[in-house]
Amino acid sequence: MMIEKIYCADVKPKMEGERVRLAGWVYRKREVGNKVFIVLRDSSGVIQTIFIKDLSEDAYGKAKQVGIESSVIIEGTVKSDPRAPTGVEIQADKIEIIQNVEFFPITKDASDEFLLDVRHLHLHSPKVGSIMKVKGTLMQAAREWLLQDGWYEVFPPILVTGAVEGGATLFKLKYFDKEAYLSQSAQLYLEAAIFGLEKVWSLTPSFRAEKSRTRRHLTEYWHLELEAAWMDLWDLLKVEEELVSYMLQRTLEVRKKEIEEFRKDFTTLKNSEPPFPRISYDEAIDILQSKGVKIEWGEDMGADEERILTQEFDKPFFVYGYPKHIKAFYMKEDPEDSRKALAADMLAPEGYGEVIGGSEREDDYNKLVQRIIEEGMDPKNYEWYLDLRKYGSVPHSGFGLGLERLVAWVLKLDHIRWATLFPRTPSRIYP
RNA sequence: GCCGCCGUAGCUUAGUUGGUAGAGCGCCGGACUGUUAAUCCGGUGGUCGCCCGUUCAAGUCGGGCCGGCGGCGCCA
């Protein structure tokens, strides 16, 4: 059964006099004298409907008793009227109540905490809808760009046996009589895939069992990862900036209305055209020290440092050339400075910070074994991964983008959890 | 793993030196000739997170537990 209907947003003043049928949910209800105003909501937006007692006593009576967020089908005639919120309304003579809602738990005074408790109902909200539309459009744009640039989409496993990040915590689970983990990155598998497909990408959930209580961490998030043969770090940065720029520009075109609900100033988004500034880790340390931040070469930048740094830019930027010892084992050592790794992060401006972490990968068998041992891990656990450096090894690079982090910046969200349907944090797995 | 904070009605909350819980919103009923999260009048609604203790008396003081929140570290 597909209900024949038109969307709220498609009702235009020029349709004056046309008879229409709408299906959706009661967004607002106001009773005044012999009239009931129902603002109807659907996935496209809202429109006001008006029930006049003299016009249809039956419909008026039903409209009067229907509750907020009830599901209804309304029929009536289009009237353009400046008093209606959208300049046009439906003079309704028929309402079918699919399910009446006596009272909807979410009212205007809901706290963030409560909204998360009833997230399944919070998804009724047009504002949540706008976030999800923007997220979907960002990925839609990413797919467009990746397709035209010749990248193959692949579908890596989520059930895995080992860690990518040395110290990162994995969710452990029983796999028959063995132990397995939820993947925290598809990277290792993508690296394997480039030997057949050269340029690959995937969008997968990634899981981190870290008790990170911050506004930029989730235990489950959507990870957009790219991996390519024959690319060095500098080739990779070009891919990153072109991809992210396309995602942003396209989303600005398609979702301007939704973005405006969250941010007034589009400057940083519009600025996000290649090239993005590239600063070295050394320069970043200099900038921070000149701002009076106590940080020495070799230390990793903390959240505060990152925030200060992002305020120096009005578009995303790269920090490259991190000290090797603060980066992951698979990153290639800088041949010109053995203290450094050929790694770069992309940081979003306006205090948002890291959205991408990427690097050239170590492609030399012996060096990779040495790095694994240095990190206190056992090369035996990485046998298949090491094989990739024994059978036709190639220089290659790749990166991972945290989709929710990008959404959070684009919409200036105060917390990454609003950028996902059902956020999972250390203390929340329900609903 | 570390530091800090909070649990009172469905929601948001007030509650003084310890004296027996109050409001707004929602909901229900009524009024109102066009409302914009309408307004006005009336009503409904409480195991004060849980346990133990101090006390004549605990929402309030003390201890423990549970749940959640903010931040750090780690990262995308």
Short mmCIF file of C-alpha atoms (C1' of nucleotides) in Angstrom, two decimals:
data_model
loop_
_atom_site.label_atom_id
_atom_site.label_comp_id
_atom_site.label_asym_id
_atom_site.label_seq_id
_atom_site.Cartn_x
_atom_site.Cartn_y
_atom_site.Cartn_z
CA MET A 1 0.00 0.00 0.00
CA MET A 2 1.41 3.32 -1.00
CA ILE A 3 -0.73 6.21 0.15
CA GLU A 4 -1.30 8.64 -2.66
CA LYS A 5 -0.28 11.99 -1.29
CA ILE A 6 1.79 15.05 -1.91
CA TYR A 7 4.53 16.33 0.36
CA CYS A 8 4.02 19.32 2.62
CA ALA A 9 6.87 21.22 1.00
CA ASP A 10 5.35 20.73 -2.44
CA VAL A 11 2.19 22.68 -1.60
CA LYS A 12 2.65 26.05 -3.32
CA PRO A 13 0.49 29.21 -3.33
CA LYS A 14 -0.01 28.91 -7.10
CA MET A 15 -1.94 25.67 -6.44
CA GLU A 16 -4.78 27.77 -5.02
CA GLY A 17 -8.05 25.86 -5.18
CA GLU A 18 -6.47 22.47 -5.89
CA ARG A 19 -7.64 19.53 -3.87
CA VAL A 20 -4.78 17.68 -2.12
CA ARG A 21 -4.16 14.77 0.18
CA LEU A 22 -1.36 14.85 2.72
CA ALA A 23 -0.09 12.22 5.12
CA GLY A 24 2.12 12.90 8.08
CA TRP A 25 2.21 13.75 11.76
CA VAL A 26 0.60 16.48 13.85
CA TYR A 27 3.42 18.93 14.51
CA ARG A 28 1.49 21.74 16.23
CA LYS A 29 -2.14 22.16 17.12
CA ARG A 30 -3.92 25.39 18.03
CA GLU A 31 -7.58 25.76 18.80
CA VAL A 32 -9.21 29.16 18.36
CA GLY A 33 -12.94 29.63 18.50
CA ASN A 34 -14.59 27.54 15.82
CA LYS A 35 -11.32 26.64 14.15
CA VAL A 36 -8.53 24.14 14.70
CA PHE A 37 -5.13 24.75 13.16
CA ILE A 38 -3.01 21.65 12.65
CA VAL A 39 0.50 22.14 11.39
CA LEU A 40 1.24 18.91 9.58
CA ARG A 41 4.77 17.54 9.32
CA ASP A 42 6.26 15.03 6.92
CA SER A 43 9.77 14.28 5.72
CA SER A 44 9.75 17.33 3.45
CA GLY A 45 8.67 19.99 5.94
CA VAL A 46 5.48 21.39 7.41
CA ILE A 47 2.26 22.98 6.25
CA GLN A 48 -0.64 24.47 8.17
CA THR A 49 -4.04 22.92 7.80
CA ILE A 50 -7.19 24.59 9.04
CA PHE A 51 -10.41 22.92 10.16
CA ILE A 52 -13.46 25.19 10.32
CA LYS A 53 -16.48 23.98 12.25
CA ASP A 54 -19.00 25.33 9.73
CA LEU A 55 -17.17 23.74 6.82
CA SER A 56 -17.10 20.18 8.14
CA GLU A 57 -18.35 19.48 11.61
CA ASP A 58 -17.06 15.90 11.47
CA ALA A 59 -13.51 16.78 10.45
CA TYR A 60 -13.47 19.68 12.93
CA GLY A 61 -14.49 17.34 15.75
CA LYS A 62 -11.77 14.82 14.92
CA ALA A 63 -9.13 17.51 14.49
CA LYS A 64 -10.06 18.93 17.87
CA GLN A 65 -9.31 15.69 19.70
CA VAL A 66 -6.17 14.59 17.85
CA GLY A 67 -2.89 14.74 19.84
CA ILE A 68 0.58 16.01 18.98
CA GLU A 69 2.61 13.57 16.79
CA SER A 70 -0.48 11.55 15.89
CA SER A 71 -0.26 10.06 12.41
CA VAL A 72 -2.97 11.43 10.12
CA ILE A 73 -4.10 11.72 6.54
CA ILE A 74 -5.64 15.09 5.73
CA GLU A 75 -7.53 16.18 2.65
CA GLY A 76 -8.58 19.65 1.63
CA THR A 77 -8.18 22.61 -0.66
CA VAL A 78 -5.07 24.73 -1.11
CA LYS A 79 -5.47 28.37 -0.02
CA SER A 80 -2.73 30.89 -0.17
CA ASP A 81 -2.84 32.99 2.98
CA PRO A 82 -0.21 35.34 4.39
CA ARG A 83 -1.25 34.34 7.91
CA ALA A 84 -0.11 30.75 7.36
CA PRO A 85 3.47 30.01 8.50
CA THR A 86 4.56 29.09 4.98
CA GLY A 87 2.24 31.51 3.18
CA VAL A 88 -0.01 28.69 2.05
CA GLU A 89 -2.36 26.36 3.89
CA ILE A 90 -4.89 23.61 3.44
CA GLN A 91 -8.53 24.28 4.17
CA ALA A 92 -9.27 20.77 5.33
CA ASP A 93 -12.57 18.93 5.24
CA LYS A 94 -11.34 15.43 5.96
CA ILE A 95 -8.96 13.91 8.48
CA GLU A 96 -8.25 10.25 8.97
CA ILE A 97 -6.52 9.52 12.25
CA ILE A 98 -4.21 6.56 11.62
CA GLN A 99 -3.05 6.54 15.21
CA ASN A 100 -3.99 9.02 17.86
CA VAL A 101 -1.26 9.94 20.36
CA GLU A 102 -2.57 10.93 23.76
CA PHE A 103 0.61 12.60 24.76
CA PHE A 104 4.01 12.68 23.16
CA PRO A 105 6.81 12.38 25.74
CA ILE A 106 9.00 15.07 24.16
CA THR A 107 7.86 18.60 24.89
CA LYS A 108 9.60 21.93 24.65
CA ASP A 109 11.59 21.62 27.88
CA ALA A 110 13.46 18.43 27.06
CA SER A 111 17.09 18.16 28.15
CA ASP A 112 19.81 16.66 25.95
CA GLU A 113 19.93 13.72 28.30
CA PHE A 114 16.21 13.06 27.97
CA LEU A 115 16.33 13.40 24.21
CA LEU A 116 18.97 10.66 24.15
CA ASP A 117 16.84 8.46 26.40
CA VAL A 118 13.99 8.74 23.91
CA ARG A 119 16.11 9.04 20.79
CA HIS A 120 13.71 6.74 18.93
CA LEU A 121 11.03 9.41 19.38
CA HIS A 122 13.45 12.30 18.97
CA LEU A 123 13.82 11.13 15.39
CA HIS A 124 10.38 12.65 14.73
CA SER A 125 12.07 16.04 14.98
CA PRO A 126 12.62 17.99 11.74
CA LYS A 127 15.92 19.22 13.14
CA VAL A 128 17.23 15.68 13.51
CA GLY A 129 15.93 15.05 10.00
CA SER A 130 17.95 17.97 8.69
CA ILE A 131 21.14 16.60 10.23
CA MET A 132 20.54 13.20 8.66
CA LYS A 133 19.78 14.78 5.29
CA VAL A 134 23.05 16.70 5.41
CA LYS A 135 24.95 13.58 6.43
CA GLY A 136 23.37 11.62 3.59
CA THR A 137 24.15 14.35 1.08
CA LEU A 138 27.78 14.53 2.19
CA MET A 139 28.13 10.82 1.49
CA GLN A 140 26.17 11.10 -1.74
CA ALA A 141 28.64 13.76 -2.86
CA ALA A 142 31.57 11.61 -1.75
CA ARG A 143 30.27 8.75 -3.90
CA GLU A 144 29.92 11.06 -6.89
CA TRP A 145 33.47 12.28 -6.53
CA LEU A 146 34.94 8.84 -5.92
CA LEU A 147 33.15 7.42 -8.94
CA GLN A 148 34.35 10.10 -11.32
CA ASP A 149 37.90 9.85 -9.94
CA GLY A 150 38.08 6.11 -10.53
CA TRP A 151 37.87 4.62 -7.02
CA TYR A 152 36.34 1.22 -6.43
CA GLU A 153 34.00 0.73 -3.53
CA VAL A 154 34.79 -2.41 -1.52
CA PHE A 155 33.14 -4.04 1.46
CA PRO A 156 35.63 -5.09 4.10
CA PRO A 157 34.90 -7.35 7.10
CA ILE A 158 33.65 -6.01 10.41
CA LEU A 159 34.56 -9.16 12.35
CA VAL A 160 38.32 -9.18 12.62
CA THR A 161 41.14 -10.77 14.55
CA GLY A 162 43.55 -7.96 15.33
CA ALA A 163 44.08 -4.35 16.19
CA VAL A 164 44.99 -1.59 13.78
CA GLU A 165 45.95 1.00 16.31
CA GLY A 166 48.49 -0.43 18.73
CA GLY A 167 47.01 0.88 21.94
CA ALA A 168 43.38 1.24 20.88
CA THR A 169 40.87 -0.87 22.70
CA LEU A 170 38.80 -3.40 20.83
CA PHE A 171 35.35 -4.78 21.52
CA LYS A 172 35.91 -8.46 22.06
CA LEU A 173 33.36 -11.07 21.16
CA LYS A 174 33.02 -14.82 20.96
CA TYR A 175 33.49 -16.27 17.51
CA PHE A 176 32.51 -19.91 17.98
CA ASP A 177 35.53 -21.34 19.83
CA LYS A 178 37.75 -18.39 18.97
CA GLU A 179 38.02 -14.75 19.95
CA ALA A 180 37.22 -12.01 17.50
CA TYR A 181 36.83 -8.26 17.58
CA LEU A 182 34.72 -5.57 16.01
CA SER A 183 36.76 -3.69 13.45
CA GLN A 184 38.16 -0.32 14.43
CA SER A 185 39.32 0.41 10.89
CA ALA A 186 39.09 -1.23 7.50
CA GLN A 187 42.54 0.02 6.63
CA LEU A 188 44.51 -3.23 6.75
CA TYR A 189 41.93 -4.92 4.53
CA LEU A 190 41.84 -1.99 2.13
CA GLU A 191 45.61 -2.20 1.88
CA ALA A 192 45.18 -5.79 0.71
CA ALA A 193 42.54 -4.76 -1.80
CA ILE A 194 44.73 -2.22 -3.62
CA PHE A 195 46.83 -5.02 -5.11
CA GLY A 196 43.88 -5.88 -7.31
CA LEU A 197 41.98 -2.62 -7.56
CA GLU A 198 44.64 0.06 -6.94
CA LYS A 199 42.23 2.75 -5.70
CA VAL A 200 39.64 1.56 -3.21
CA TRP A 201 37.31 3.03 -0.65
CA SER A 202 34.80 1.81 1.89
CA LEU A 203 32.22 3.16 4.28
CA THR A 204 31.91 1.00 7.36
CA PRO A 205 31.10 1.33 11.01
CA SER A 206 34.21 1.42 13.19
CA PHE A 207 34.23 0.51 16.84
CA ARG A 208 36.41 1.84 19.62
CA ALA A 209 36.08 0.44 23.12
CA GLU A 210 37.69 3.50 24.67
CA LYS A 211 35.92 5.28 27.46
CA SER A 212 36.32 8.59 25.70
CA ARG A 213 33.92 11.06 27.21
CA THR A 214 34.31 13.93 24.81
CA ARG A 215 32.20 15.76 22.29
CA ARG A 216 34.14 14.22 19.40
CA HIS A 217 34.08 10.52 20.28
CA LEU A 218 31.60 7.75 19.75
CA THR A 219 32.21 4.06 20.37
CA GLU A 220 30.57 3.33 17.01
CA TYR A 221 30.99 5.71 14.10
CA TRP A 222 30.91 5.76 10.31
CA HIS A 223 34.32 5.62 8.83
CA LEU A 224 35.05 6.64 5.24
CA GLU A 225 38.39 5.15 4.28
CA LEU A 226 40.44 5.39 1.09
CA GLU A 227 43.56 3.48 0.15
CA ALA A 228 45.55 3.78 -3.07
CA ALA A 229 48.57 2.17 -4.66
CA TRP A 230 51.27 4.35 -6.22
CA MET A 231 50.42 7.37 -4.12
CA ASP A 232 52.73 9.17 -1.76
CA LEU A 233 51.64 11.38 1.11
CA TRP A 234 51.46 14.49 -1.06
CA ASP A 235 49.33 12.79 -3.69
CA LEU A 236 47.08 11.67 -0.87
CA LEU A 237 46.60 15.17 0.51
CA LYS A 238 45.41 16.30 -2.92
CA VAL A 239 42.82 13.52 -2.92
CA GLU A 240 41.71 14.47 0.58
CA GLU A 241 41.25 18.15 -0.15
CA GLU A 242 39.51 17.55 -3.47
CA LEU A 243 37.18 14.97 -1.98
CA VAL A 244 36.30 17.00 1.11
CA SER A 245 35.94 20.18 -0.90
CA TYR A 246 33.55 18.47 -3.32
CA MET A 247 31.54 17.01 -0.46
CA LEU A 248 31.20 20.45 1.12
CA GLN A 249 30.46 22.44 -2.02
CA ARG A 250 27.90 19.93 -3.25
CA THR A 251 26.21 19.78 0.13
CA LEU A 252 26.11 23.57 0.28
CA GLU A 253 24.24 23.54 -3.04
CA VAL A 254 21.76 20.84 -2.18
CA ARG A 255 21.27 21.38 1.57
CA LYS A 256 21.60 25.14 2.02
CA LYS A 257 18.23 25.32 3.76
CA GLU A 258 19.12 22.59 6.25
CA ILE A 259 22.58 23.99 6.96
CA GLU A 260 21.06 27.41 7.63
CA GLU A 261 19.06 25.89 10.46
CA PHE A 262 22.37 25.28 12.22
CA ARG A 263 24.84 27.95 11.15
CA LYS A 264 24.44 31.48 9.86
CA ASP A 265 28.01 31.99 8.71
CA PHE A 266 28.98 29.93 5.67
CA THR A 267 32.44 31.48 5.30
CA THR A 268 34.55 28.53 6.36
CA LEU A 269 32.50 26.11 4.27
CA LYS A 270 32.66 28.28 1.17
CA ASN A 271 36.39 28.81 1.75
CA SER A 272 36.95 25.09 1.59
CA GLU A 273 38.32 24.98 -1.95
CA PRO A 274 41.70 23.40 -2.69
CA PRO A 275 44.43 23.87 -1.81
CA PHE A 276 44.04 23.55 1.95
CA PRO A 277 46.93 25.06 3.92
CA ARG A 278 49.68 22.60 4.82
CA ILE A 279 51.71 23.19 7.93
CA SER A 280 54.34 20.93 9.35
CA TYR A 281 54.23 19.57 12.85
CA ASP A 282 57.31 21.73 13.53
CA GLU A 283 55.43 24.86 12.41
CA ALA A 284 52.43 23.87 14.48
CA ILE A 285 54.66 23.60 17.57
CA ASP A 286 56.15 27.05 16.77
CA ILE A 287 52.69 28.60 16.41
CA LEU A 288 51.57 27.08 19.70
CA GLN A 289 54.73 28.15 21.53
CA SER A 290 54.32 31.70 20.20
CA LYS A 291 50.81 31.67 21.68
CA GLY A 292 52.28 30.80 25.04
CA VAL A 293 51.29 27.14 24.99
CA LYS A 294 53.70 24.90 26.85
CA ILE A 295 54.52 22.19 24.37
CA GLU A 296 57.81 20.67 23.30
CA TRP A 297 58.81 18.99 20.06
CA GLY A 298 57.91 15.33 20.25
CA GLU A 299 54.77 15.79 22.32
CA ASP A 300 51.41 15.00 20.81
CA MET A 301 48.94 17.84 20.50
CA GLY A 302 46.11 17.59 22.98
CA ALA A 303 42.57 18.79 22.50
CA ASP A 304 43.37 22.28 23.80
CA GLU A 305 46.38 22.64 21.50
CA GLU A 306 44.39 21.44 18.52
CA ARG A 307 41.62 23.92 19.28
CA ILE A 308 44.05 26.83 19.50
CA LEU A 309 45.61 25.80 16.22
CA THR A 310 42.27 25.57 14.39
CA GLN A 311 41.55 29.17 15.29
CA GLU A 312 44.45 30.23 13.06
CA PHE A 313 42.59 29.03 9.96
CA ASP A 314 39.32 29.79 8.19
CA LYS A 315 39.18 26.53 6.24
CA PRO A 316 40.33 22.95 6.80
CA PHE A 317 44.10 22.50 6.91
CA PHE A 318 46.72 19.81 7.12
CA VAL A 319 49.32 19.14 9.77
CA TYR A 320 52.01 16.79 8.44
CA GLY A 321 55.30 15.31 9.58
CA TYR A 322 54.41 14.13 13.06
CA PRO A 323 57.04 12.45 15.21
CA LYS A 324 57.05 8.75 14.41
CA HIS A 325 56.71 7.62 18.00
CA ILE A 326 53.29 9.26 18.48
CA LYS A 327 51.89 7.69 15.33
CA ALA A 328 50.79 4.19 14.34
CA PHE A 329 53.20 1.40 13.39
CA TYR A 330 52.08 1.10 9.74
CA MET A 331 52.98 4.68 8.85
CA LYS A 332 56.04 5.11 6.68
CA GLU A 333 59.12 6.68 8.14
CA ASP A 334 60.20 9.95 6.51
CA PRO A 335 63.34 9.02 4.51
CA GLU A 336 64.68 12.53 5.08
CA ASP A 337 64.15 12.55 8.84
CA SER A 338 63.93 9.23 10.65
CA ARG A 339 62.31 10.87 13.66
CA LYS A 340 59.21 11.61 11.62
CA ALA A 341 56.39 9.70 9.97
CA LEU A 342 54.88 10.49 6.56
CA ALA A 343 51.56 11.19 8.22
CA ALA A 344 49.13 14.06 7.99
CA ASP A 345 45.87 14.94 9.70
CA MET A 346 43.19 17.19 8.28
CA LEU A 347 41.80 19.52 10.91
CA ALA A 348 38.53 21.41 10.59
CA PRO A 349 38.49 25.07 11.64
CA GLU A 350 36.27 26.73 14.26
CA GLY A 351 37.63 24.56 17.04
CA TYR A 352 36.53 21.25 15.54
CA GLY A 353 39.93 19.73 14.83
CA GLU A 354 40.78 16.34 13.42
CA VAL A 355 38.40 14.92 10.85
CA ILE A 356 40.92 12.90 8.84
CA GLY A 357 44.00 10.92 9.78
CA GLY A 358 46.12 9.68 6.91
CA SER A 359 49.58 8.54 5.96
CA GLU A 360 51.85 6.93 3.48
CA ARG A 361 52.15 3.29 4.55
CA GLU A 362 55.35 1.46 5.34
CA ASP A 363 55.90 -0.75 2.28
CA ASP A 364 59.21 -2.31 3.30
CA TYR A 365 58.92 -5.72 4.93
CA ASN A 366 61.86 -5.40 7.31
CA LYS A 367 61.05 -1.89 8.47
CA LEU A 368 57.45 -2.86 9.13
CA VAL A 369 58.49 -5.88 11.19
CA GLN A 370 60.83 -3.63 13.16
CA ARG A 371 58.05 -1.11 13.83
CA ILE A 372 55.67 -3.84 14.99
CA ILE A 373 58.29 -5.07 17.46
CA GLU A 374 59.01 -1.50 18.63
CA GLU A 375 55.33 -1.10 19.47
CA GLY A 376 55.52 -4.22 21.62
CA MET A 377 53.39 -6.32 19.28
CA ASP A 378 54.02 -9.76 17.82
CA PRO A 379 54.73 -9.91 14.06
CA LYS A 380 53.13 -13.37 14.04
CA ASN A 381 49.73 -11.70 14.48
CA TYR A 382 50.30 -9.66 11.34
CA GLU A 383 51.47 -12.41 9.05
CA TRP A 384 48.99 -11.81 6.25
CA TYR A 385 49.51 -8.07 6.50
CA LEU A 386 53.27 -8.53 6.27
CA ASP A 387 52.76 -10.79 3.24
CA LEU A 388 51.54 -7.72 1.37
CA ARG A 389 55.14 -6.44 1.64
CA LYS A 390 56.55 -9.70 0.28
CA TYR A 391 54.46 -10.24 -2.83
CA GLY A 392 54.55 -7.23 -5.09
CA SER A 393 54.78 -4.47 -2.50
CA VAL A 394 54.06 -0.96 -3.78
CA PRO A 395 54.26 2.50 -2.32
CA HIS A 396 50.77 3.34 -1.12
CA SER A 397 48.83 5.72 1.08
CA GLY A 398 45.45 6.03 2.66
CA PHE A 399 43.31 7.86 5.13
CA GLY A 400 40.20 7.63 7.26
CA LEU A 401 37.52 10.27 7.66
CA GLY A 402 35.15 10.36 10.62
CA LEU A 403 31.83 11.11 8.97
CA GLU A 404 30.12 12.30 12.14
CA ARG A 405 33.04 14.61 12.86
CA LEU A 406 32.63 16.20 9.47
CA VAL A 407 28.88 16.58 9.98
CA ALA A 408 29.46 18.06 13.44
CA TRP A 409 31.72 20.74 11.97
CA VAL A 410 29.52 21.50 8.94
CA LEU A 411 26.52 22.03 11.23
CA LYS A 412 28.49 23.41 14.18
CA LEU A 413 26.99 20.75 16.45
CA ASP A 414 28.02 20.93 20.09
CA HIS A 415 28.46 17.16 20.19
CA ILE A 416 29.21 14.48 17.62
CA ARG A 417 26.42 12.30 19.04
CA TRP A 418 23.78 14.48 17.33
CA ALA A 419 25.30 13.50 13.99
CA THR A 420 24.26 9.86 14.23
CA LEU A 421 20.89 8.12 14.39
CA PHE A 422 21.42 6.18 17.61
CA PRO A 423 24.64 7.33 19.25
CA ARG A 424 26.73 4.80 21.09
CA THR A 425 28.91 6.14 23.86
CA PRO A 426 30.53 4.34 26.80
CA SER A 427 27.36 4.82 28.84
CA ARG A 428 24.75 4.52 26.10
CA ILE A 429 23.80 1.54 23.97
CA TYR A 430 20.02 1.99 24.30
CA PRO A 431 17.80 2.80 22.50
"C1'" G B 1 42.25 5.09 33.45
"C1'" C B 2 41.99 10.28 35.78
"C1'" C B 3 39.44 15.02 37.52
"C1'" G B 4 34.77 17.52 38.42
"C1'" C B 5 29.30 17.81 38.66
"C1'" C B 6 24.13 16.14 38.92
"C1'" G B 7 19.69 12.60 40.21
"C1'" U B 8 12.59 16.13 43.33
"C1'" A B 9 5.63 15.03 38.91
"C1'" G B 10 5.81 12.57 31.92
"C1'" C B 11 9.41 16.95 30.95
"C1'" U B 12 12.13 21.55 32.98
"C1'" U B 13 12.89 22.78 37.86
"C1'" A B 14 12.28 25.74 43.21
"C1'" G B 15 12.83 23.97 48.01
"C1'" U B 16 16.43 28.94 53.28
"C1'" U B 17 19.22 27.27 59.97
"C1'" G B 18 16.46 19.56 59.27
"C1'" G B 19 9.72 20.61 60.67
"C1'" U B 20 6.17 16.51 56.67
"C1'" A B 21 6.90 19.17 48.76
"C1'" G B 22 5.73 24.23 45.18
"C1'" A B 23 5.84 26.18 40.11
"C1'" G B 24 6.06 26.25 34.62
"C1'" C B 25 5.24 23.04 30.50
"C1'" G B 26 2.45 18.65 29.08
"C1'" C B 27 -2.24 16.16 29.80
"C1'" C B 28 -7.87 16.55 30.99
"C1'" G B 29 -12.25 20.06 31.17
"C1'" G B 30 -14.02 24.96 29.87
"C1'" A B 31 -13.81 29.97 27.32
"C1'" C B 32 -12.30 32.48 22.78
"C1'" U B 33 -14.07 34.59 14.90
"C1'" G B 34 -7.00 33.45 12.13
"C1'" U B 35 -3.69 30.89 15.57
"C1'" U B 36 2.03 31.13 14.66
"C1'" A B 37 5.73 26.67 20.60
"C1'" A B 38 -1.88 31.21 20.81
"C1'" U B 39 -4.08 33.24 25.21
"C1'" C B 40 -7.25 33.06 29.69
"C1'" C B 41 -9.85 30.09 33.76
"C1'" G B 42 -10.18 25.40 36.41
"C1'" G B 43 -8.39 20.39 37.30
"C1'" U B 44 -4.90 16.07 37.18
"C1'" G B 45 -0.15 14.56 38.54
"C1'" G B 46 5.34 12.96 43.75
"C1'" U B 47 8.40 5.61 46.49
"C1'" C B 48 12.29 13.54 46.47
"C1'" G B 49 17.59 7.53 42.24
"C1'" C B 50 18.38 3.09 45.84
"C1'" C B 51 20.13 1.22 50.68
"C1'" C B 52 21.99 2.11 55.52
"C1'" G B 53 22.88 5.57 59.42
"C1'" U B 54 22.28 10.24 62.69
"C1'" U B 55 17.70 12.55 64.70
"C1'" C B 56 11.54 13.27 68.07
"C1'" A B 57 11.68 14.51 62.75
"C1'" A B 58 15.68 13.79 56.54
"C1'" G B 59 14.31 16.13 49.74
"C1'" U B 60 17.75 18.71 53.19
"C1'" C B 61 23.08 15.95 57.36
"C1'" G B 62 26.75 11.44 56.93
"C1'" G B 63 28.32 6.76 54.46
"C1'" G B 64 27.80 3.25 50.56
"C1'" C B 65 25.71 1.83 45.89
"C1'" C B 66 23.38 2.69 41.08
"C1'" G B 67 22.51 5.82 36.92
"C1'" G B 68 23.79 9.97 34.04
"C1'" C B 69 26.47 14.49 32.56
"C1'" G B 70 31.01 17.75 31.58
"C1'" G B 71 36.23 17.52 30.68
"C1'" C B 72 41.24 15.08 30.16
"C1'" G B 73 43.96 11.05 27.95
"C1'" C B 74 43.28 8.08 23.31
"C1'" C B 75 41.66 8.87 18.43
"C1'" A B 76 38.28 9.60 13.19
#
